[in-house]
Coordinates of C-alpha atoms and ligand atoms in Angstrom, one line a residue:
M117 CA 151.4 165.1 103.5
P118 CA 150.6 162.6 106.2
K119 CA 147.0 163.5 105.7
K120 CA 147.2 162.3 102.1
A121 CA 148.9 159.0 103.2
N122 CA 146.1 158.3 105.6
I123 CA 143.5 158.6 102.8
V124 CA 145.4 156.0 100.7
V125 CA 145.4 153.5 103.7
F126 CA 141.7 154.0 104.3
K127 CA 141.0 153.2 100.6
K128 CA 143.1 150.0 100.8
K129 CA 141.1 148.9 103.8
N130 CA 137.8 149.5 101.9
I131 CA 139.0 147.4 99.0
L132 CA 140.0 144.5 101.3
Q133 CA 136.6 144.6 103.1
E134 CA 134.9 144.5 99.7
H135 CA 136.9 141.5 98.7
K136 CA 136.1 139.8 102.0
K137 CA 132.4 140.2 101.2
I138 CA 132.8 138.8 97.8
L139 CA 134.9 135.9 99.1
F140 CA 132.3 135.1 101.7
I141 CA 129.4 135.1 99.2
L142 CA 131.5 132.9 96.9
V143 CA 132.2 130.4 99.7
V144 CA 128.4 130.3 100.6
I145 CA 127.4 129.7 97.0
L146 CA 130.0 126.9 96.7
L147 CA 128.6 125.3 99.8
V148 CA 124.9 125.7 98.9
I149 CA 125.0 124.5 95.3
P150 CA 126.1 120.9 96.0
V151 CA 123.7 120.5 98.9
T152 CA 120.8 121.8 96.8
V153 CA 121.7 119.5 93.9
F154 CA 122.0 116.5 96.2
L155 CA 118.6 117.2 97.8
A156 CA 116.9 117.7 94.5
L157 CA 118.4 114.5 93.1
S158 CA 117.6 112.4 96.2
R159 CA 114.0 113.8 96.2
Q160 CA 113.6 112.9 92.5
S161 CA 114.9 109.4 93.0
F162 CA 112.7 108.9 96.0
I163 CA 109.6 110.0 94.0
N164 CA 110.5 107.7 91.1
F165 CA 111.0 104.9 93.6
A166 CA 107.8 105.5 95.5
D167 CA 105.9 105.7 92.2
A168 CA 107.3 102.3 91.1
G169 CA 104.8 100.7 93.6
S170 CA 107.2 98.3 95.2
T171 CA 108.6 100.2 98.2
I172 CA 108.5 97.5 100.9
D173 CA 110.3 94.4 99.7
S174 CA 110.8 92.5 102.9
I175 CA 110.6 92.7 106.7
E176 CA 113.2 91.5 109.2
I177 CA 112.2 90.6 112.7
S178 CA 114.9 90.5 115.4
P179 CA 115.5 87.9 116.8
G180 CA 114.6 85.8 113.7
E181 CA 113.3 83.0 115.9
I182 CA 112.1 83.0 119.5
V183 CA 113.2 80.3 121.9
I184 CA 112.2 81.2 125.5
D185 CA 111.6 79.6 128.9
L186 CA 108.3 80.1 130.7
K187 CA 110.3 81.6 133.6
D188 CA 112.2 84.1 131.3
D189 CA 111.6 87.8 131.4
P190 CA 109.7 89.4 128.4
L191 CA 111.9 89.2 125.3
A192 CA 112.5 92.5 123.4
L193 CA 111.6 92.4 119.7
S194 CA 112.0 94.7 116.8
A195 CA 110.9 94.9 113.2
L196 CA 112.2 96.8 110.2
A197 CA 111.1 97.0 106.6
Y198 CA 113.6 96.9 103.7
D199 CA 113.3 98.3 100.2
V200 CA 114.0 96.5 97.0
F201 CA 117.7 97.6 97.2
K202 CA 117.9 95.8 100.6
G203 CA 118.2 99.1 102.4
P204 CA 116.2 99.7 105.6
I205 CA 113.3 102.0 105.2
Y206 CA 113.7 104.8 107.7
Y207 CA 112.4 107.5 105.3
L208 CA 108.7 106.5 105.3
D209 CA 106.2 106.2 108.1
I210 CA 105.7 102.5 107.9
N211 CA 103.0 101.0 110.0
Y212 CA 104.0 97.8 111.8
A213 CA 101.3 95.5 113.2
W214 CA 102.3 92.6 115.5
S215 CA 100.2 89.5 116.1
M216 CA 100.4 85.9 117.4
S217 CA 98.9 83.0 115.4
S218 CA 95.3 82.8 116.5
T219 CA 95.6 78.9 116.7
N220 CA 97.7 79.0 119.8
T221 CA 98.3 81.0 123.0
V222 CA 101.9 80.2 123.8
G223 CA 102.5 83.9 124.5
T224 CA 101.4 87.4 124.2
L225 CA 102.8 90.7 123.0
T226 CA 103.1 93.9 125.1
K227 CA 102.5 96.0 122.0
T228 CA 100.8 95.3 118.7
N229 CA 101.9 98.4 116.9
G230 CA 105.2 100.1 116.2
E231 CA 108.7 99.0 115.4
V232 CA 109.3 97.3 118.8
S233 CA 107.4 95.0 121.0
Q234 CA 108.0 92.4 123.7
F235 CA 107.0 88.7 123.9
I236 CA 105.8 87.3 127.2
P237 CA 105.7 83.5 127.3
L238 CA 102.4 82.0 128.7
V239 CA 102.1 78.4 127.8
F240 CA 104.6 75.6 126.9
G241 CA 104.5 74.8 123.1
C242 CA 105.0 76.1 119.6
G243 CA 103.6 79.2 118.0
Q244 CA 104.0 81.7 115.3
L245 CA 104.5 85.5 115.5
S246 CA 103.8 87.7 112.6
V247 CA 104.6 91.3 111.7
T248 CA 102.8 93.1 108.9
A249 CA 104.4 96.2 107.5
S250 CA 102.2 98.5 105.5
W251 CA 102.6 101.8 103.8
S252 CA 100.1 103.4 101.4
E253 CA 98.5 100.3 99.8
E254 CA 101.5 98.0 100.2
V255 CA 101.3 95.3 102.7
V256 CA 104.0 92.7 103.5
T257 CA 103.9 90.1 106.2
K258 CA 106.6 88.1 107.9
S259 CA 106.3 85.3 110.4
I260 CA 108.8 83.7 112.8
Q261 CA 108.6 80.5 114.9
V262 CA 108.1 80.7 118.6
S263 CA 109.2 77.9 121.0
V264 CA 108.2 78.2 124.7
K265 CA 110.0 75.6 126.8
D266 CA 109.5 74.7 130.5
G267 CA 112.8 74.0 132.1
E268 CA 114.0 70.6 130.8
N269 CA 110.9 70.2 128.6
I270 CA 111.6 71.6 125.2
P271 CA 108.8 71.5 122.6
N272 CA 109.5 70.0 119.2
C273 CA 108.7 72.8 117.0
T274 CA 110.6 71.7 113.9
G275 CA 108.3 71.1 111.0
V276 CA 105.5 73.1 112.6
T277 CA 104.0 74.5 109.5
S278 CA 103.4 78.2 109.2
P279 CA 99.7 79.0 109.8
T280 CA 97.9 80.5 107.0
P281 CA 97.8 84.3 107.3
M282 CA 95.2 85.5 109.8
D283 CA 93.8 88.1 107.5
E284 CA 90.5 87.5 105.8
P285 CA 90.9 86.8 102.1
A286 CA 90.5 89.6 99.6
Y287 CA 87.5 89.7 97.3
L288 CA 86.7 91.3 94.0
E289 CA 83.6 93.4 93.5
F290 CA 82.1 93.0 90.1
T291 CA 79.8 96.0 89.5
S292 CA 79.0 95.3 85.9
V293 CA 79.8 92.2 83.9
K294 CA 78.3 92.3 80.4
L295 CA 77.8 88.9 78.8
H296 CA 77.5 89.2 75.0
G297 CA 74.0 88.2 73.8
I298 CA 72.5 88.3 77.3
G299 CA 70.5 91.3 78.6
F300 CA 72.3 94.5 77.7
G301 CA 75.6 92.8 77.3
G302 CA 75.9 93.9 73.7
D303 CA 78.1 91.9 71.2
N304 CA 81.2 92.4 69.1
T305 CA 79.4 94.5 66.5
N306 CA 77.4 96.7 68.9
A307 CA 78.3 97.2 72.5
S308 CA 74.8 98.4 73.5
I309 CA 72.6 96.0 71.5
A310 CA 70.0 94.2 73.5
G311 CA 70.2 90.4 73.6
N312 CA 68.0 87.9 75.5
L313 CA 66.5 89.9 78.3
N314 CA 65.2 86.8 80.1
P315 CA 68.1 84.3 80.3
Q316 CA 67.3 80.9 81.8
R317 CA 70.4 80.9 84.0
N318 CA 70.6 83.9 86.2
E319 CA 73.8 82.9 87.9
R320 CA 77.1 82.4 86.1
D321 CA 80.4 81.2 87.4
L322 CA 83.5 83.4 86.8
I323 CA 87.0 81.9 87.1
V324 CA 89.5 84.6 88.3
Y325 CA 93.1 84.5 87.1
L326 CA 95.7 86.8 88.6
E327 CA 99.1 87.4 87.0
D328 CA 101.9 88.9 89.2
S329 CA 104.7 91.2 88.1
S330 CA 106.9 88.1 87.2
G331 CA 104.3 86.9 84.8
N332 CA 103.1 84.0 87.0
S333 CA 99.4 83.3 86.5
I334 CA 97.4 81.7 89.2
S335 CA 93.8 80.5 89.3
A336 CA 92.8 82.8 92.2
G337 CA 89.1 81.9 92.8
V338 CA 85.8 80.9 91.3
G339 CA 82.5 82.6 92.2
Q340 CA 79.2 83.6 90.9
V341 CA 77.7 86.8 89.5
I342 CA 74.0 87.3 89.4
Y343 CA 71.9 88.7 86.5
S344 CA 69.9 91.8 87.1
S345 CA 66.9 92.1 84.8
S346 CA 66.7 95.8 85.4
S347 CA 70.3 96.6 84.4
G348 CA 70.7 93.7 82.0
V349 CA 74.2 93.0 83.4
F350 CA 75.7 90.6 86.1
T351 CA 77.1 91.7 89.4
G352 CA 78.6 90.0 92.5
N353 CA 81.5 89.6 94.9
I354 CA 84.0 86.8 94.5
S355 CA 86.4 85.9 97.3
L356 CA 90.0 85.1 96.3
S357 CA 91.8 82.1 97.5
D358 CA 93.5 82.8 100.9
T359 CA 96.8 81.8 99.3
V360 CA 96.7 85.0 97.2
S361 CA 99.1 87.5 98.7
S362 CA 98.4 91.2 98.9
G363 CA 99.8 92.9 95.9
N364 CA 99.2 94.3 92.4
Y365 CA 98.1 91.9 89.7
L366 CA 96.8 91.8 86.1
L367 CA 93.3 90.3 86.2
K368 CA 91.8 87.8 83.7
I369 CA 88.2 86.4 83.8
K370 CA 86.8 83.3 82.1
S371 CA 83.3 82.0 82.1
D372 CA 81.8 78.9 80.3
Q373 CA 81.0 79.7 76.7
Y374 CA 83.0 83.0 76.9
L375 CA 86.5 83.8 75.9
R376 CA 88.9 84.7 78.7
K377 CA 89.3 88.5 79.0
Q378 CA 92.1 90.6 80.5
I379 CA 90.5 93.4 82.4
G380 CA 92.1 96.8 81.8
G381 CA 94.5 98.3 84.4
I382 CA 96.1 96.8 87.5
V383 CA 94.0 95.4 90.4
S384 CA 95.4 96.0 93.8
V385 CA 94.6 93.1 96.1
V386 CA 94.7 93.7 99.9
K387 CA 93.8 90.9 102.4
G388 CA 90.4 91.4 103.9
E389 CA 89.5 94.2 101.6
S390 CA 87.5 94.4 98.4
A391 CA 88.9 95.6 95.0
K392 CA 86.4 97.1 92.6
V393 CA 86.6 95.6 89.1
P394 CA 85.7 98.0 86.3
E395 CA 82.9 97.2 83.8
F396 CA 83.9 94.7 81.1
S397 CA 82.2 92.5 78.6
L398 CA 82.9 88.9 77.6
I399 CA 82.8 87.4 74.1
T400 CA 80.7 84.4 73.6
G401 CA 80.9 81.4 71.1
D402 CA 83.4 79.2 72.9
V403 CA 81.1 76.1 72.9
D404 CA 83.9 73.6 73.7
N405 CA 85.3 76.0 76.3
N406 CA 88.9 75.9 75.0
N407 CA 89.3 79.7 75.0
K408 CA 89.1 79.9 71.3
V409 CA 86.2 80.6 68.9
D410 CA 86.7 78.6 65.8
I411 CA 85.4 76.0 63.4
N412 CA 85.0 73.4 66.2
D413 CA 82.6 75.6 68.1
Y414 CA 80.8 76.3 64.8
N415 CA 80.4 72.6 64.2
L416 CA 79.1 71.9 67.7
L417 CA 76.6 74.7 67.3
I418 CA 75.4 73.3 64.0
D419 CA 75.1 69.8 65.6
C420 CA 72.5 71.3 68.0
Y421 CA 70.9 73.8 65.6
S422 CA 67.2 73.1 65.4
D423 CA 64.6 75.3 63.7
L424 CA 61.9 73.4 61.9
L425 CA 63.9 70.1 61.8
P426 CA 65.3 68.3 64.8
A427 CA 68.9 68.8 65.7
R428 CA 71.3 66.5 63.7
N429 CA 73.5 65.5 66.6
C430 CA 72.6 66.9 70.0
N431 CA 71.6 64.2 72.5
D432 CA 74.0 65.6 75.2
D433 CA 72.2 68.1 77.4
N434 CA 75.5 69.8 78.3
K435 CA 76.4 70.2 74.6
K436 CA 73.0 71.8 73.9
L437 CA 73.5 74.1 76.9
M438 CA 76.9 75.2 75.7
A439 CA 75.6 75.8 72.1
D440 CA 72.7 77.9 73.4
L441 CA 74.7 81.1 73.4
S442 CA 71.6 83.3 74.0
D443 CA 70.5 81.2 76.9
D444 CA 66.9 80.9 75.9
G445 CA 66.6 77.1 75.8
Y446 CA 66.9 76.8 72.0
V447 CA 69.8 76.6 69.6
N448 CA 68.6 78.4 66.5
A449 CA 69.1 81.4 64.2
D450 CA 69.6 83.7 67.3
D451 CA 72.6 81.7 68.4
Y452 CA 74.0 81.2 64.9
N453 CA 73.8 85.0 64.2
L454 CA 75.3 85.9 67.5
F455 CA 78.2 83.4 66.8
I456 CA 78.8 85.0 63.4
R457 CA 78.9 88.5 65.0
E458 CA 81.3 87.4 67.6
L459 CA 83.8 85.8 65.1
S460 CA 85.8 89.0 64.7
V461 CA 87.7 88.1 67.9
A462 CA 88.8 84.5 67.7
S463 CA 90.9 83.8 70.8
G464 CA 90.8 84.9 74.4
D465 CA 93.5 86.7 76.5
Ligands
LIG746 CA1 86.3 76.9 71.4
LIG747 CA1 69.5 80.3 72.0

């Protein structure tokens, strides 16, 4: 009989051990699920966030202003980039570059890379210290004022204007600008039709407009593109104004006689670097240059039209130049026909 009882106890133990295993597995599952879900969600939001293209919103430099005596020890500095939600960006490998304004030598930095540096005062006066935070193609710069005093002598740095950023301006690389009616620029009815292969003006001014994410449009630069008789298109590099900040923009181009055109896609402008502009073509016929092709342009063209008879009203050389859409020195059936072909698009972007 005792033998039987023993067997029962042994079985009970076995069941308990089984239950312990199940309980342990349940506890592990309960712990793992929320952690996995949290990681998956945070990774997803991070990816969406990074894809949005505006990771670095601002930089803070500590201290926010430097007031130091020539006799003082080096001053510890730190920089930190913040995202659009005003949260510090610890989760990315941000590159921090430190620099002093090149127009003065009030001090020097012990390090020019990394989150921390030290400022060593050298000369009495005012200066500017900048930190540029960059990640991927994003670049954000912040500057703070530096005052180096000498005992009782305190420099008056109030109103010292921020120097312009030290970076070289960005420039746009135009690899193929097709002007309708010129070379192989095509026209509105046929993108590959040949126009005047020997234009009189081999250089054309392009006005560059950039529009930021808030819809602010700025005239960002003017420059020339040059005609290539072999390719029949215009090419060239145009520097942007040094007031243009690094960032992503919509790009619009205007040239005399041509309607303004918005170029497809986003152009990423980085100080000191070039941005390649994809091939585009411009529509001609804007004789009065008001970014529309309409009856007024037609009337100006007809004023200067001259085939067998002299032009009816074209004593102004500039008027004739603008009416000569094919750029061959004459305003005649070539220009008239080109104008009619272009009419399907009446106003520029
Ligand atoms: Ca017009
Ligand atoms: Ca002509």
